[in-house]
Short mmCIF file of C-alpha atoms in Angstrom, two decimals:
data_model
loop_
_atom_site.label_atom_id
_atom_site.label_comp_id
_atom_site.label_asym_id
_atom_site.label_seq_id
_atom_site.Cartn_x
_atom_site.Cartn_y
_atom_site.Cartn_z
CA UNK A 1 3.86 1.80 -12.72
CA UNK A 2 1.96 -0.42 -14.85
CA UNK A 3 -0.76 0.63 -16.60
CA UNK A 4 -3.41 -1.01 -18.84
CA UNK A 5 -5.80 1.15 -20.89
CA UNK A 6 -9.02 0.60 -22.79
CA UNK A 7 -9.26 3.21 -26.17
CA UNK A 8 -13.10 3.38 -25.74
CA UNK A 9 -15.25 3.10 -22.23
CA UNK A 10 -18.01 2.73 -24.15
CA UNK A 11 -19.72 0.71 -27.14
CA UNK A 12 -22.73 0.02 -28.44
CA UNK A 13 -23.54 -2.48 -31.39
CA UNK A 14 -26.38 -3.83 -33.44
CA UNK A 15 -27.23 -6.83 -32.60
CA UNK A 16 -25.53 -9.65 -35.32
CA UNK A 17 -22.88 -7.33 -35.96
CA UNK A 18 -18.97 -7.92 -34.96
CA UNK A 19 -17.97 -5.92 -31.98
CA UNK A 20 -13.77 -5.27 -31.42
CA UNK A 21 -12.87 -4.15 -28.07
CA UNK A 22 -9.13 -2.76 -27.98
CA UNK A 23 -6.70 -2.56 -24.91
CA UNK A 24 -3.15 -0.86 -24.69
CA UNK A 25 -0.93 -2.57 -22.38
CA UNK A 26 2.59 -0.66 -21.25
CA UNK A 27 5.07 -3.12 -19.99
CA UNK A 28 6.61 -4.61 -23.41
CA UNK A 29 7.72 -7.66 -20.75
CA UNK A 30 4.46 -9.06 -20.38
CA UNK A 31 3.84 -12.48 -21.66
CA UNK A 32 0.19 -13.68 -20.76
CA UNK A 33 -3.04 -11.33 -21.44
CA UNK A 34 -6.35 -12.52 -20.23
CA UNK A 35 -10.13 -11.19 -21.62
CA UNK A 36 -12.39 -10.86 -18.92
CA UNK A 37 -16.02 -10.53 -19.27
CA UNK A 38 -17.89 -8.77 -16.23
CA UNK A 39 -21.74 -9.00 -16.12
CA UNK A 40 -23.85 -6.52 -13.96
CA UNK A 41 -23.74 -7.80 -10.15
CA UNK A 42 -21.34 -10.40 -11.07
CA UNK A 43 -17.80 -11.17 -10.73
CA UNK A 44 -15.38 -11.09 -13.63
CA UNK A 45 -15.73 -14.29 -16.04
CA UNK A 46 -12.39 -15.45 -18.15
CA UNK A 47 -13.44 -15.74 -22.02
CA UNK A 48 -10.08 -15.91 -23.77
CA UNK A 49 -6.18 -16.15 -23.04
CA UNK A 50 -3.49 -15.28 -24.87
CA UNK A 51 0.37 -15.58 -24.69
CA UNK A 52 3.28 -13.52 -26.30
CA UNK A 53 4.58 -15.91 -28.47
CA UNK A 54 1.06 -16.19 -30.44
CA UNK A 55 -0.79 -13.10 -32.23
CA UNK A 56 -3.87 -14.36 -32.35
CA UNK A 57 -6.08 -16.64 -30.45
CA UNK A 58 -9.49 -17.88 -31.67
CA UNK A 59 -12.16 -19.02 -29.42
CA UNK A 60 -16.03 -19.76 -29.47
CA UNK A 61 -17.16 -16.63 -31.36
CA UNK A 62 -14.35 -14.60 -29.87
CA UNK A 63 -10.68 -13.93 -31.06
CA UNK A 64 -7.99 -12.52 -29.42
CA UNK A 65 -5.41 -10.15 -31.54
CA UNK A 66 -1.87 -9.41 -29.94
CA UNK A 67 0.42 -6.86 -31.72
CA UNK A 68 3.55 -6.94 -29.14
CA UNK A 69 4.73 -3.91 -31.50
CA UNK A 70 2.35 -1.62 -30.92
CA UNK A 71 1.58 -3.08 -27.18
CA UNK A 72 -2.48 -3.60 -28.58
CA UNK A 73 -4.74 -6.11 -27.81
CA UNK A 74 -8.14 -6.27 -28.88
CA UNK A 75 -11.22 -8.90 -28.62
CA UNK A 76 -13.10 -9.86 -31.17
CA UNK A 77 -16.77 -10.89 -30.70
CA UNK A 78 -19.05 -12.33 -33.77
CA UNK A 79 -22.16 -11.86 -34.40
CA UNK A 80 -22.70 -10.02 -30.73
CA UNK A 81 -25.80 -11.02 -28.62
CA UNK A 82 -27.68 -9.27 -26.43
CA UNK A 83 -25.98 -11.89 -23.77
CA UNK A 84 -22.67 -9.92 -25.17
CA UNK A 85 -24.02 -6.74 -22.81
CA UNK A 86 -20.97 -6.82 -20.02
CA UNK A 87 -18.54 -5.12 -19.02
CA UNK A 88 -14.81 -6.60 -20.84
CA UNK A 89 -11.43 -6.09 -18.97
CA UNK A 90 -8.33 -6.89 -20.52
CA UNK A 91 -5.52 -8.55 -18.18
CA UNK A 92 -1.91 -8.62 -18.18
CA UNK A 93 0.63 -10.28 -16.47
CA UNK A 94 3.99 -8.40 -16.57
CA UNK A 95 5.90 -11.22 -14.42
CA UNK A 96 7.39 -8.35 -11.74
CA UNK A 97 5.31 -9.61 -9.48
CA UNK A 98 2.08 -11.52 -8.24
CA UNK A 99 -0.61 -9.89 -9.77
CA UNK A 100 -2.49 -8.86 -12.95
CA UNK A 101 -2.93 -5.58 -14.00
CA UNK A 102 -6.44 -5.12 -15.29
CA UNK A 103 -7.50 -1.93 -17.06
CA UNK A 104 -10.71 0.47 -16.38
CA UNK A 105 -13.20 -1.71 -18.73
CA UNK A 106 -15.49 -1.30 -22.24
CA UNK A 107 -19.21 -1.48 -21.25
CA UNK A 108 -20.27 -2.87 -24.26
CA UNK A 109 -24.47 -2.88 -25.30
CA UNK A 110 -26.01 -4.82 -27.86
CA UNK A 111 -28.96 -3.19 -29.08
CA UNK A 112 -31.75 -5.70 -30.28
CA UNK B 1 -17.24 -27.76 -7.73
CA UNK B 2 -18.76 -25.06 -6.66
CA UNK B 3 -16.10 -22.31 -7.71
CA UNK B 4 -14.75 -19.57 -5.96
CA UNK B 5 -17.49 -18.66 -3.15
CA UNK B 6 -17.42 -15.70 -1.34
CA UNK B 7 -20.00 -14.45 1.52
CA UNK B 8 -21.67 -12.10 1.95
CA UNK B 9 -23.03 -11.00 -1.39
CA UNK B 10 -23.69 -7.58 0.55
CA UNK B 11 -22.57 -6.15 3.30
CA UNK B 12 -24.15 -3.07 5.15
CA UNK B 13 -21.91 -1.00 8.03
CA UNK B 14 -21.60 1.89 9.92
CA UNK B 15 -18.92 4.06 9.96
CA UNK B 16 -16.51 2.59 12.45
CA UNK B 17 -17.33 -0.67 12.51
CA UNK B 18 -15.19 -3.78 11.10
CA UNK B 19 -16.31 -5.51 7.76
CA UNK B 20 -15.19 -9.34 7.65
CA UNK B 21 -15.19 -10.64 3.91
CA UNK B 22 -14.33 -14.32 3.46
CA UNK B 23 -13.87 -15.87 0.48
CA UNK B 24 -13.31 -20.04 -0.49
CA UNK B 25 -11.26 -21.01 -3.26
CA UNK B 26 -12.17 -23.21 -5.79
CA UNK B 27 -10.93 -26.50 -4.81
CA UNK B 28 -7.35 -27.39 -5.58
CA UNK B 29 -6.43 -24.27 -5.29
CA UNK B 30 -4.27 -22.68 -3.35
CA UNK B 31 -3.28 -19.20 -4.49
CA UNK B 32 -5.92 -16.15 -2.96
CA UNK B 33 -6.08 -12.69 -4.67
CA UNK B 34 -8.30 -10.02 -2.97
CA UNK B 35 -9.13 -7.27 -5.30
CA UNK B 36 -11.35 -4.27 -4.91
CA UNK B 37 -13.73 -2.35 -7.66
CA UNK B 38 -14.94 1.07 -7.15
CA UNK B 39 -18.04 2.18 -9.32
CA UNK B 40 -17.04 2.38 -12.88
CA UNK B 41 -13.12 1.50 -12.61
CA UNK B 42 -11.21 -1.34 -13.13
CA UNK B 43 -9.76 -3.91 -10.77
CA UNK B 44 -7.54 -3.00 -8.39
CA UNK B 45 -5.19 -5.83 -6.24
CA UNK B 46 -5.11 -5.61 -3.11
CA UNK B 47 -3.54 -8.63 -1.66
CA UNK B 48 -2.12 -12.22 -2.34
CA UNK B 49 -1.98 -15.14 0.20
CA UNK B 50 -1.61 -18.78 -0.18
CA UNK B 51 -2.43 -20.80 2.90
CA UNK B 52 -0.65 -19.19 6.28
CA UNK B 53 1.37 -16.84 4.30
CA UNK B 54 0.96 -13.32 3.00
CA UNK B 55 2.74 -13.47 -0.51
CA UNK B 56 2.16 -9.37 -1.76
CA UNK B 57 0.17 -6.68 0.34
CA UNK B 58 1.69 -3.83 -2.24
CA UNK B 59 -1.81 -3.06 -3.04
CA UNK B 60 -3.56 -3.13 0.32
CA UNK B 61 -3.84 0.30 2.29
CA UNK B 62 -1.19 0.16 5.32
CA UNK B 63 -3.83 1.23 8.10
CA UNK B 64 -7.21 -0.91 9.09
CA UNK B 65 -7.09 -3.51 6.36
CA UNK B 66 -5.65 -6.80 6.55
CA UNK B 67 -6.20 -10.52 5.28
CA UNK B 68 -5.52 -13.65 6.24
CA UNK B 69 -5.55 -17.45 4.47
CA UNK B 70 -5.51 -20.07 7.20
CA UNK B 71 -4.52 -23.79 6.93
CA UNK B 72 -8.23 -24.66 7.66
CA UNK B 73 -11.30 -21.96 6.21
CA UNK B 74 -11.95 -19.62 3.85
CA UNK B 75 -9.53 -16.83 3.30
CA UNK B 76 -10.30 -13.33 5.37
CA UNK B 77 -10.59 -9.76 4.34
CA UNK B 78 -10.93 -7.49 7.38
CA UNK B 79 -11.79 -3.82 7.06
CA UNK B 80 -11.51 -2.12 10.93
CA UNK B 81 -13.28 0.81 11.49
CA UNK B 82 -14.67 1.46 7.64
CA UNK B 83 -14.96 4.55 6.68
CA UNK B 84 -17.45 5.60 3.46
CA UNK B 85 -14.52 5.58 1.16
CA UNK B 86 -14.11 1.75 2.32
CA UNK B 87 -17.93 1.42 0.10
CA UNK B 88 -17.08 -1.39 -2.85
CA UNK B 89 -17.30 -4.31 -4.63
CA UNK B 90 -14.50 -6.63 -3.30
CA UNK B 91 -13.43 -9.89 -5.28
CA UNK B 92 -11.52 -12.64 -4.33
CA UNK B 93 -9.75 -14.35 -7.16
CA UNK B 94 -8.04 -17.87 -7.07
CA UNK B 95 -5.36 -19.77 -9.05
CA UNK B 96 -3.12 -22.45 -9.58
CA UNK B 97 -1.04 -21.28 -12.16
CA UNK B 98 -1.75 -18.67 -14.63
CA UNK B 99 -5.43 -17.23 -14.54
CA UNK B 100 -7.34 -16.34 -12.22
CA UNK B 101 -11.47 -17.70 -11.19
CA UNK B 102 -13.31 -15.09 -9.64
CA UNK B 103 -15.89 -15.12 -7.18
CA UNK B 104 -19.15 -12.81 -7.30
CA UNK B 105 -17.47 -10.63 -5.00
CA UNK B 106 -19.01 -8.80 -1.85
CA UNK B 107 -20.22 -5.47 -1.95
CA UNK B 108 -19.53 -3.39 0.80
CA UNK B 109 -21.71 0.08 1.55
CA UNK B 110 -20.71 1.96 4.81
CA UNK B 111 -23.45 4.06 5.91
#
């Protein structure tokens, strides 16, 4: 089956530092990826997406990098703030069905 | 635009009872997805519906679970004869193309 895995289950960073969250995916046919942020007690919230014809996309303080050669996705958060503390999921659209596949998630803790 | 609305936010059921979870998609969205999330885990796909049709229920247990999305009204995820293992957060998402918008979830506790 499909799998979307996270390299690190937890990540702690100092406030103001940059954060990098990694994700590996297994289906080379996947052509669309999304990063979600889930705060405690809430539903996942869209952060940024990227299509497979791109290798980088930037948003406000966030950048997603896609390396299709090694099937790796990363989320970079610049100047991490306490409000960034959450669990971050990557999700892939493998184009083989009607669903996105989600990884287990990385829990980001920002230390003031 | 109120977003994806789920209710109730919290639901407690005794073993053997029925749980009914409701989801109203975003205005204009006709695709509804249900996911289950166990503690410390990712989201697992259960079912994908469009109005009056189940498109993909490959992630839904064959017994006790059912889902519908009627022509009028919210989508309903129904769990009959709940067991402790059904305790989880159930999230609904809606879409009108690529990408989902999630609701805040229903946290089901079976006691």
